[in-house]
XYZ file of C-alpha atoms in Angstrom:
687
model
C -0.042 49.469 -34.898
C -1.202 46.058 -34.712
C 0.159 43.104 -37.535
C -2.359 42.117 -39.357
C -2.991 38.632 -40.197
C -3.674 35.966 -43.407
C -6.740 34.125 -40.438
C -10.053 35.169 -40.409
C -11.072 37.455 -37.677
C -13.836 38.487 -35.400
C -15.081 41.237 -33.253
C -16.577 38.783 -31.468
C -14.765 35.327 -30.949
C -11.026 36.909 -33.010
C -9.405 34.748 -34.208
C -11.089 31.309 -32.878
C -13.741 29.545 -35.135
C -15.560 26.005 -35.006
C -12.437 24.693 -37.186
C -10.099 25.857 -33.898
C -10.804 22.605 -31.552
C -8.958 19.985 -33.096
C -12.683 16.643 -32.932
C -10.568 14.690 -35.824
C -7.751 14.284 -34.519
C -8.526 10.923 -32.445
C -5.520 11.393 -29.576
C -6.747 14.398 -28.416
C -10.234 13.231 -28.146
C -9.882 10.827 -25.955
C -7.341 12.824 -23.886
C -10.383 15.414 -23.976
C -12.625 12.726 -22.864
C -10.317 11.167 -20.239
C -9.838 14.538 -18.630
C -13.481 15.466 -18.890
C -14.625 12.146 -17.167
C -11.752 12.514 -14.392
C -13.775 16.773 -14.068
C -16.686 15.832 -13.630
C -16.173 12.760 -11.350
C -14.416 15.148 -8.708
C -16.910 17.784 -9.575
C -20.081 15.294 -8.469
C -17.771 13.745 -5.562
C -17.588 17.648 -4.716
C -21.428 18.839 -4.851
C -22.486 15.480 -3.395
C -20.198 15.146 -0.662
C -21.285 19.406 0.045
C -17.356 20.949 -0.426
C -18.070 23.470 -2.098
C -18.310 25.931 0.504
C -15.291 24.308 2.808
C -13.620 24.216 -0.490
C -14.378 28.032 -1.094
C -13.525 29.213 2.147
C -10.486 27.279 3.442
C -8.224 26.252 -0.093
C -10.247 28.983 -2.513
C -10.277 32.175 -0.913
C -6.475 31.296 2.209
C -4.043 32.877 2.532
C -2.692 30.345 5.128
C 1.293 29.440 3.247
C 0.552 25.948 4.279
C -2.436 25.659 2.356
C -1.022 27.947 -0.891
C 1.910 25.549 -0.460
C -0.084 22.878 -0.768
C -1.708 23.427 -3.719
C 1.363 25.009 -5.668
C 2.563 20.940 -4.855
C -0.911 19.739 -6.105
C -0.293 22.201 -9.126
C 3.298 20.495 -9.906
C 1.993 17.553 -9.334
C -0.575 17.093 -12.020
C 1.811 19.274 -14.504
C 3.939 17.039 -14.097
C 2.621 14.187 -15.413
C 1.004 16.301 -17.998
C 4.380 16.638 -18.596
C 5.127 12.626 -18.051
C 3.071 11.400 -20.858
C 4.310 13.934 -22.822
C 7.473 12.392 -22.525
C 5.906 8.682 -22.854
C 4.019 9.925 -26.360
C 7.994 11.262 -27.612
C 9.809 8.005 -26.672
C 6.260 5.866 -27.811
C 7.038 7.544 -31.535
C 10.585 7.663 -32.076
C 10.800 3.853 -31.186
C 7.437 3.434 -33.817
C 9.110 5.924 -36.186
C 12.669 3.747 -36.321
C 14.008 4.058 -40.217
C 12.225 3.909 -44.063
C 10.592 0.778 -44.115
C 8.432 1.756 -39.824
C 4.603 1.973 -40.731
C 2.023 4.943 -39.551
C -0.935 5.358 -38.450
C -3.514 7.912 -37.264
C -2.687 9.974 -40.423
C 1.192 9.584 -39.766
C 3.437 9.313 -42.036
C 5.528 6.759 -39.983
C 5.128 6.166 -36.187
C 1.393 7.943 -34.827
C 2.846 11.370 -34.356
C 2.714 13.713 -37.682
C 5.734 16.282 -37.022
C 3.689 19.166 -36.698
C 2.046 17.242 -33.428
C 5.457 16.199 -32.547
C 6.976 19.559 -32.558
C 3.887 20.847 -29.595
C 4.249 17.445 -28.075
C 8.293 18.023 -26.982
C 7.556 22.234 -26.842
C 5.009 21.533 -24.138
C 6.956 18.857 -22.542
C 10.169 20.564 -21.808
C 7.796 24.180 -21.239
C 5.869 22.089 -18.384
C 7.949 20.056 -17.172
C 10.453 22.992 -15.878
C 8.854 25.703 -15.845
C 4.971 24.205 -14.547
C 5.920 21.035 -12.974
C 9.375 21.915 -11.128
C 8.750 25.719 -9.960
C 5.486 25.184 -8.401
C 6.818 22.403 -6.748
C 9.860 23.701 -5.713
C 8.044 27.493 -5.127
C 5.114 25.462 -2.627
C 8.128 23.297 -0.564
C 9.273 27.150 0.244
C 5.904 28.510 1.456
C 5.467 25.821 3.440
C 8.367 24.573 5.122
C 10.424 27.888 5.380
C 7.722 30.298 7.956
C 7.954 27.104 10.036
C 12.005 27.252 9.818
C 12.993 30.337 10.882
C 9.384 30.710 13.612
C 7.100 32.482 11.602
C 3.088 32.829 12.205
C 3.424 33.122 7.815
C 5.117 35.018 4.552
C 4.978 38.385 5.145
C 3.123 39.038 2.111
C -0.451 36.492 3.023
C -2.284 37.875 0.744
C 0.825 38.656 -2.566
C 1.588 34.540 -1.498
C -2.064 33.747 -2.891
C -1.408 36.308 -6.061
C 1.328 33.986 -6.725
C -0.619 31.221 -6.661
C -2.955 32.125 -8.934
C -0.790 34.063 -11.339
C 1.105 30.537 -12.227
C -2.236 28.454 -12.521
C -3.573 31.442 -14.904
C -0.320 29.832 -16.774
C -1.296 26.430 -16.093
C -4.959 26.480 -17.510
C -3.729 28.557 -20.730
C -0.937 25.256 -20.867
C -3.465 22.704 -20.782
C -6.391 24.518 -22.552
C -4.320 24.880 -25.529
C -4.498 20.935 -25.554
C -8.228 20.866 -26.719
C -8.766 24.982 -28.282
C -6.301 25.690 -30.858
C -2.122 24.198 -30.406
C 0.474 24.734 -29.050
C 3.772 26.332 -29.722
C 6.254 24.316 -32.017
C 9.230 26.264 -31.638
C 10.782 24.594 -28.623
C 10.515 25.130 -25.269
C 13.086 27.990 -25.519
C 11.622 29.943 -28.276
C 13.574 29.120 -31.589
C 14.356 32.300 -33.500
C 13.297 32.163 -35.917
C 10.909 30.210 -36.062
C 8.726 31.716 -33.146
C 8.424 35.342 -34.601
C 5.018 36.301 -36.664
C 6.024 35.259 -40.048
C 7.096 31.834 -39.452
C 4.811 30.612 -36.804
C 1.643 33.202 -37.469
C -0.420 30.813 -35.661
C -1.358 30.959 -32.113
C 0.649 28.423 -30.373
C 3.205 30.913 -29.492
C 1.055 32.950 -28.593
C 0.005 29.971 -25.772
C 3.307 29.327 -24.312
C 3.986 33.546 -24.558
C 1.391 33.889 -22.146
C 1.921 31.188 -20.378
C 4.510 32.047 -19.210
C 4.786 35.434 -18.343
C 1.484 35.417 -16.242
C 3.729 32.130 -14.655
C 6.375 34.198 -13.969
C 4.623 36.747 -13.023
C 3.796 34.855 -9.960
C 6.850 33.884 -9.613
C 8.872 36.665 -8.957
C 6.017 37.797 -6.283
C 6.734 34.582 -4.707
C 10.341 35.434 -4.864
C 10.005 38.641 -3.121
C 7.858 37.173 0.006
C 10.296 35.018 0.301
C 12.985 37.313 0.444
C 10.993 39.630 2.760
C 9.467 36.107 4.592
C 13.305 35.418 5.508
C 15.050 38.836 6.348
C 11.910 40.026 8.356
C 10.083 37.576 10.383
C 12.793 35.001 12.202
C 12.112 34.563 15.283
C 13.699 35.806 18.184
C 17.311 34.101 18.218
C 17.205 33.062 15.049
C 20.372 34.954 13.504
C 21.038 34.524 10.082
C 23.991 31.487 11.274
C 21.495 29.949 12.747
C 18.371 29.541 10.195
C 18.671 26.177 8.509
C 20.159 25.177 5.261
C 17.261 24.507 3.583
C 16.512 28.193 4.511
C 19.087 29.315 3.424
C 18.713 27.890 -0.668
C 14.911 29.375 -0.472
C 16.823 33.145 -0.423
C 19.654 32.209 -2.188
C 17.336 30.995 -5.306
C 14.549 33.873 -4.359
C 16.970 35.916 -5.306
C 18.043 34.694 -8.661
C 14.103 34.934 -8.965
C 13.627 38.295 -8.528
C 16.447 39.403 -10.699
C 16.321 36.698 -13.353
C 12.178 36.312 -14.761
C 12.887 40.045 -14.996
C 15.508 39.496 -18.060
C 13.088 37.171 -19.112
C 9.938 39.189 -18.790
C 12.160 41.614 -21.717
C 12.649 39.136 -23.601
C 9.138 37.937 -23.657
C 7.545 41.936 -24.547
C 10.058 42.196 -26.790
C 8.355 38.902 -28.844
C 5.170 40.581 -27.988
C 5.725 43.265 -29.911
C 6.827 41.910 -32.561
C 3.625 39.577 -32.872
C 1.214 41.724 -32.197
C 3.040 45.659 -33.062
C 4.768 45.080 -35.578
C 8.623 45.969 -34.300
C 11.328 44.105 -34.967
C 13.609 43.397 -32.513
C 14.186 40.006 -33.662
C 13.626 39.930 -37.033
C 17.224 39.613 -39.084
C 15.873 40.785 -42.388
C 14.150 44.268 -41.033
C 17.529 45.577 -38.720
C 16.411 43.223 -35.803
C 18.570 40.218 -34.187
C 17.359 37.091 -32.957
C 21.310 36.144 -31.392
C 19.249 39.151 -28.793
C 16.941 37.373 -28.152
C 18.894 34.086 -26.947
C 20.959 36.061 -24.959
C 18.418 37.876 -23.607
C 16.402 33.909 -22.695
C 19.646 32.236 -21.389
C 20.505 35.644 -19.193
C 17.399 33.254 -17.400
C 17.185 30.142 -18.614
C 20.723 29.457 -16.678
C 20.045 31.459 -13.907
C 16.780 29.591 -13.809
C 18.240 25.578 -13.827
C 20.147 26.810 -10.512
C 16.103 28.225 -9.360
C 15.440 24.361 -10.223
C 18.281 23.002 -8.431
C 19.412 24.690 -4.952
C 15.928 23.800 -3.289
C 16.280 19.634 -4.210
C 20.576 20.542 -1.773
C 18.565 22.203 0.739
C 15.790 19.159 1.189
C 19.025 17.105 0.933
C 20.873 19.510 3.650
C 17.541 18.917 5.613
C 17.041 14.874 4.956
C 20.432 13.242 5.675
C 20.951 14.948 9.241
C 18.475 14.047 9.787
C 18.613 9.980 9.239
C 22.230 9.781 10.022
C 21.340 11.297 13.011
C 24.122 14.267 13.463
C 24.788 17.653 12.643
C 25.498 18.754 9.341
C 28.879 18.751 8.079
C 30.253 21.583 6.840
C 27.641 24.222 7.369
C 28.761 27.565 6.946
C 31.176 25.734 3.515
C 26.937 24.939 2.692
C 25.755 28.535 2.928
C 28.859 29.531 1.166
C 28.376 27.276 -1.845
C 24.660 27.919 -2.400
C 25.283 31.894 -2.987
C 28.535 30.327 -4.903
C 26.439 28.343 -7.629
C 23.817 31.062 -7.320
C 26.060 34.029 -8.168
C 28.449 32.129 -10.809
C 24.867 30.847 -12.617
C 24.747 34.694 -14.122
C 28.473 33.708 -15.819
C 27.829 31.029 -17.591
C 24.241 30.934 -20.508
C 26.199 31.428 -23.083
C 27.368 27.869 -22.936
C 24.506 26.748 -24.347
C 25.806 28.479 -28.437
C 29.641 27.549 -27.848
C 28.909 25.970 -31.898
C 28.040 29.931 -32.696
C 31.238 30.554 -33.218
C 31.738 33.460 -30.498
C 35.832 32.652 -30.725
C 38.314 31.308 -28.674
C 38.731 34.129 -25.589
C 34.810 33.715 -24.929
C 34.978 29.811 -25.346
C 37.547 30.137 -23.295
C 36.089 31.932 -20.995
C 32.404 29.953 -20.355
C 34.623 26.945 -20.397
C 35.947 28.309 -17.516
C 33.611 29.801 -15.390
C 31.281 26.373 -16.272
C 33.839 24.607 -14.844
C 34.275 26.429 -12.014
C 30.357 25.387 -10.752
C 32.304 22.147 -10.050
C 33.884 23.333 -6.826
C 30.677 24.287 -4.533
C 28.576 22.014 -6.398
C 31.843 19.388 -5.203
C 31.740 20.812 -1.426
C 28.008 20.497 -1.169
C 28.058 16.355 -1.686
C 31.406 15.508 0.681
C 29.871 17.605 3.154
C 27.130 15.103 2.432
C 28.429 12.602 2.754
C 30.760 13.437 6.171
C 27.432 13.650 7.617
C 26.623 9.855 6.417
C 30.010 9.030 7.557
C 30.494 7.267 10.935
C 26.548 8.457 11.644
C 23.459 6.163 12.408
C 21.734 6.271 9.308
C 18.673 4.675 8.748
C 17.259 4.215 5.444
C 14.221 5.917 5.534
C 12.246 6.854 1.795
C 13.232 10.260 1.776
C 16.990 8.876 2.623
C 16.784 6.786 -0.608
C 16.145 9.719 -2.514
C 17.897 11.753 -1.205
C 21.124 9.665 -1.754
C 20.451 8.855 -5.346
C 19.728 12.207 -5.692
C 23.196 12.928 -4.599
C 24.522 9.550 -7.163
C 22.102 11.766 -9.588
C 24.036 14.794 -9.172
C 27.803 13.028 -10.049
C 26.606 11.566 -12.635
C 25.340 14.972 -13.975
C 27.779 16.934 -13.269
C 30.356 14.796 -14.331
C 28.367 14.483 -18.018
C 28.410 18.990 -17.467
C 31.643 18.873 -16.843
C 32.231 17.252 -20.129
C 29.917 19.206 -22.147
C 31.931 22.572 -20.847
C 34.924 21.966 -22.868
C 34.387 23.865 -25.950
C 36.077 20.372 -28.356
C 33.936 18.000 -26.958
C 30.370 20.087 -26.921
C 31.642 21.136 -30.535
C 31.142 17.085 -30.693
C 27.708 16.362 -29.685
C 26.348 19.829 -29.900
C 22.353 18.859 -30.331
C 22.759 15.935 -29.566
C 20.208 13.439 -26.922
C 24.369 13.298 -25.370
C 22.939 17.032 -23.759
C 19.259 15.691 -23.312
C 20.318 12.665 -21.589
C 23.330 15.039 -19.786
C 20.210 17.911 -19.026
C 17.862 14.899 -17.759
C 20.092 14.362 -15.134
C 20.325 17.613 -13.079
C 16.675 17.685 -13.834
C 15.861 14.454 -12.379
C 17.782 15.959 -9.201
C 14.822 17.989 -8.738
C 11.905 15.682 -9.608
C 13.971 13.726 -6.185
C 14.126 16.148 -4.131
C 10.491 17.117 -4.454
C 9.344 13.401 -4.048
C 11.972 13.232 -1.105
C 10.881 16.529 0.790
C 6.815 15.162 -0.324
C 7.996 11.449 1.911
C 9.806 13.424 4.887
C 7.373 16.456 5.194
C 3.794 14.785 4.265
C 3.080 13.614 8.103
C 4.316 17.093 9.406
C 1.331 19.019 6.451
C -1.445 16.159 7.073
C -0.134 14.556 9.961
C 0.135 10.733 9.013
C 2.966 9.374 7.402
C 3.339 8.193 3.458
C 3.255 4.419 3.436
C 6.478 2.973 4.043
C 6.116 0.010 1.505
C 4.140 1.175 -1.480
C 7.131 4.354 -0.973
C 9.974 1.983 -1.056
C 8.449 0.354 -4.324
C 8.048 3.656 -6.664
C 11.499 4.534 -5.848
C 12.748 1.127 -6.859
C 11.236 1.663 -9.934
C 11.922 4.995 -10.923
C 15.417 4.424 -10.067
C 15.451 1.858 -12.260
C 13.177 3.284 -14.747
C 15.264 6.703 -15.310
C 18.732 4.329 -15.764
C 17.428 2.335 -19.093
C 16.107 5.578 -19.748
C 18.636 8.268 -20.089
C 22.465 5.355 -19.894
C 20.749 4.714 -23.317
C 20.236 8.269 -24.436
C 23.605 8.562 -23.770
C 25.010 6.367 -26.039
C 22.977 7.467 -28.708
C 23.844 11.010 -28.317
C 27.526 10.138 -28.608
C 26.410 7.480 -31.923
C 24.751 11.004 -33.153
C 21.368 11.510 -32.783
C 20.189 14.729 -32.413
C 17.102 15.359 -30.185
C 13.633 16.588 -31.597
C 13.686 13.809 -34.167
C 9.798 12.576 -35.173
C 12.109 10.137 -37.085
C 15.197 8.087 -36.075
C 16.537 7.238 -39.859
C 18.821 5.237 -38.457
C 18.166 1.334 -38.007
C 20.889 0.645 -36.140
C 19.547 2.891 -32.776
C 16.736 0.877 -33.270
C 18.179 -1.452 -30.116
C 18.726 1.274 -27.036
C 15.096 3.413 -28.945
C 13.508 -0.004 -27.400
C 15.870 0.112 -24.466
C 14.160 3.539 -23.554
C 10.830 2.435 -24.466
C 11.055 -0.310 -21.475
C 12.160 2.492 -19.336
C 9.294 4.820 -19.761
C 6.372 1.531 -19.100
C 9.030 1.386 -15.963
C 8.322 5.209 -15.420
C 4.571 3.901 -15.694
C 4.540 1.655 -13.363
C 5.989 3.938 -10.624
C 3.066 6.016 -11.158
C 0.463 3.232 -10.216
C 2.807 2.610 -6.817
C 2.676 6.470 -5.954
C -0.950 7.017 -6.402
C -0.980 3.877 -4.485
C 1.204 4.809 -1.917
C -1.063 8.138 -1.415
C -4.332 6.152 -1.547
C -3.313 3.377 1.009
C -1.584 6.243 3.249
C -5.436 7.967 2.600
C -6.585 5.181 3.628
C -4.714 3.406 6.933
C -3.835 7.431 8.305
C -1.599 5.710 10.806
C -0.714 8.760 12.746
C 2.453 10.736 12.926
C 4.119 12.453 16.060
C 5.113 16.337 16.054
C 8.585 14.576 15.595
C 7.436 12.283 13.019
C 10.826 10.650 12.278
C 12.576 11.013 15.685
C 15.388 11.854 14.643
C 14.894 15.655 13.688
C 16.419 18.524 14.368
C 15.273 21.867 13.015
C 11.904 24.431 14.037
C 9.145 22.572 12.335
C 8.572 19.667 14.337
C 8.800 21.298 17.338
C 4.505 22.027 15.681
C 1.862 20.656 16.657
C 1.446 17.418 13.743
C -0.296 18.053 11.917
C 0.972 22.176 12.160
C -2.320 24.383 12.869
C -3.057 27.116 11.442
C -1.330 29.792 13.264
C 1.911 27.842 13.418
C 3.303 28.606 16.563
C 0.899 28.793 20.078
C 4.104 31.052 21.769
C 6.471 32.627 19.444
C 10.169 30.054 19.876
C 13.010 31.633 21.377
C 15.903 29.675 18.778
C 19.058 28.839 21.263
C 21.215 27.121 19.015
C 21.448 26.286 15.090
C 19.483 22.985 14.947
C 16.786 24.314 18.309
C 15.104 20.887 18.077
C 18.095 18.798 18.695
C 19.040 21.684 20.521
C 16.337 21.019 23.235
C 16.736 17.230 23.162
C 20.438 17.094 24.437
C 19.487 19.659 27.432
C 15.968 17.805 28.359
C 13.486 20.627 26.982
C 11.611 18.986 23.701
C 8.758 18.363 26.332
C 8.379 21.765 27.564
C 4.610 23.419 26.002
C 3.882 26.728 27.149
C 1.876 27.428 29.738
C 0.668 31.341 28.793
C -0.698 32.462 25.079
C -1.200 35.199 24.773
C -3.626 36.983 21.811
C -2.728 36.192 17.816
C -3.049 38.607 14.977
C -3.818 36.814 11.815
C -5.016 37.577 8.362
C -8.711 36.897 6.987
C -9.315 34.741 3.541
C -9.670 36.913 0.750
C -11.946 35.794 -2.788
C -9.528 38.622 -4.988
C -6.385 36.898 -5.577
C -8.686 33.842 -6.804
C -10.985 36.541 -8.974
C -7.147 37.914 -10.164
C -5.626 34.447 -11.588
C -9.471 33.906 -13.101
C -9.216 37.051 -14.810
C -5.420 36.926 -15.473
C -6.153 33.528 -17.592
C -9.159 35.541 -19.177
C -6.944 38.384 -19.973
C -4.180 35.764 -21.205
C -6.787 33.818 -23.525
C -7.889 37.288 -25.375
C -4.504 37.895 -26.392
C -3.976 34.786 -27.851
C -6.604 35.098 -29.921
C -7.376 38.357 -30.955
C -10.436 38.608 -28.888
C -9.771 42.254 -27.636
C -12.996 42.612 -26.305
C -12.868 39.751 -23.935
C -8.621 40.939 -23.094
C -9.882 44.955 -22.264
C -12.482 43.509 -19.567
C -9.723 41.196 -18.108
C -7.225 43.935 -17.409
C -10.212 46.231 -16.615
C -11.294 43.768 -14.342
C -8.428 42.792 -12.673
C -7.610 46.787 -12.041
C -10.832 47.308 -10.245
C -10.400 44.096 -8.292
C -6.638 45.633 -7.064
C -8.488 48.937 -6.500
C -10.824 47.859 -4.540
C -8.175 45.622 -2.304
C -7.010 48.654 -1.247
C -9.803 50.179 -0.052
C -11.084 46.675 2.072
C -11.318 47.458 5.783
C -10.743 44.116 6.742
C -7.316 44.275 8.869
C -7.659 40.179 10.122
C -8.997 38.809 13.115
C -8.057 38.472 17.118
C -7.502 34.571 17.822
C -7.946 35.101 22.026
C -5.778 33.089 24.387
C -8.533 31.199 25.209
C -9.269 30.114 21.621
C -4.458 28.965 21.700
C -5.081 27.118 25.006
C -8.650 25.745 23.542
C -6.533 24.707 20.346
C -3.585 23.407 21.839
C -5.551 20.931 24.542
C -7.519 19.321 21.128
C -5.219 19.909 17.945
C -6.701 18.590 16.015
C -9.176 22.267 15.913
C -5.936 23.868 14.563
C -5.260 21.692 11.981
C -4.906 22.549 8.843
C -6.810 20.550 6.816
C -9.730 21.725 9.086
C -11.798 25.390 9.335
C -10.478 27.551 10.784
C -13.287 30.119 13.129
C -15.594 32.856 12.666
C -14.380 36.670 13.338
C -15.351 39.437 12.971
C -12.850 41.865 10.842
C -10.386 44.135 13.072
C -10.892 47.645 10.860
C -7.837 49.343 10.366
C -7.577 51.374 13.789
C -7.702 48.318 16.339
C -5.227 46.473 13.530
C -2.823 49.063 15.149
């Protein structure tokens, strides 16, 4: 039965009242005004330039894997900025709130954030950075690059691909909405038990966190299914398993993790939903439940999720290092084996997150050994990258600089991880900011990999390179900021500072906290150079060739730049592991097809964006117990899915004459240009 709540409830608005809007909080009001201003400017620009029909037809309703990938990355970058602002607020609060004599402003006893607000900030920071920033960016890169690397026209299930994007967007929208309507969880990104249980946390914050993650994890699971099916079934002729690029291999391994791990998270959150909404007691210790059941389920998902995020940057480095060393990747087969070894071992290490719970020496020894075992395949990868660079003709472009930094971060994060895998050391620094610094070293590998990939593949997607000068300024300020923030954090952890402190009691820690704040300022400068890099690149638009770097090795660099919406005019025949390098060596890299055959293309559809909007309404209705809204949204989703099943639109045919025209003037076929209007095929014509 439904749990009774102490808050007032009405049939029309559920728990939602005017008091749920924090209009008396100057920080949130200022944030809302800033976000509203930016939103109005964007909407006004779209309307002024009459781009709304174009955006709806070519982007919001698209099923093109490249456009979906770009939107994934835009979503991830927006959430990355939001998560960075949360981090800035936390570091600033701590440097202001040192010692009992530190003043307070804006209603805080110390610093500028009251404890309940600080708790929400760090919970949002972790949730956003891992699930709504890193995950969408990596999913977007996989969406764009994997079909191109295997010679496919699109993902195996274009419609499902769009559904995945909009479900993830719905979850991110709930996170952003919690900033202005209600509150966010104060139970950390992991959902600390029993704090996330209803008796201890009757507000809507945990519900926002729970429903946002549920929706996004569903989208991630669908995306994993799509990646696996695409790689297994849609490789071009001659693209045998061991001719696939390493980036494609790591996307296969991460998608297997996603397909098997995210349902575990779904189960954990479903049980928590039952506890909070139906009054069950799966995790309620006083009523026969066990909150360690939740902790186990969460980290059974949570640690494979770490490798779900960290493996794609390994694939990115494995593409960039050979390109800018002008050599084949050293140890290709061992790279593939190491990727799957890391993915497999990742399932056996989750309990190292709670060595101090009293598991006993046998279990501690097992999980310690399993954790150390991850270092072997990771070390294999590092040595292979170094051997690839050895005696190569290295060019330190921006992507290469990011790749080298990623290798150094991986070394530092790996060494500190080996320290934490020893239970004796773990007992000493458990729950300290030493652990936070280690984890951020690993997460920074993901961020660095994302920046490397954006710089590397940007010209392939958009037709022009990112500005190299501002890109290098961005790299060096970001690198310096990372050192200045996290090296002091390691020191503070060894000195005993615990995590999640809104008030720092020890004044002797002030110098290191000030150093961290200096690093945050440097991060702000790096954000400026990132935005300037984008602006200058869009302003100048220096054209890039098909092989933008001149030393590309894999299949995506054989397509036109930017990539046409149909990817390949003729399905390529694969002859070698590094197909473009093989063709260059044999004088075949400039050969163009002379004859074409018709191509079947999928049509755009509005159903995925409708499902995403209704999923957000469903989540919002459940969060606020607005039952009619939740029911109507769920019904709308069911109706949309059923209606889609009766849709006779089977795509359209791109004729050989049209392909020849596009190939002679490729800007007409650009991924950012409108696709031709075609009468949809019926079921018989499509088959």
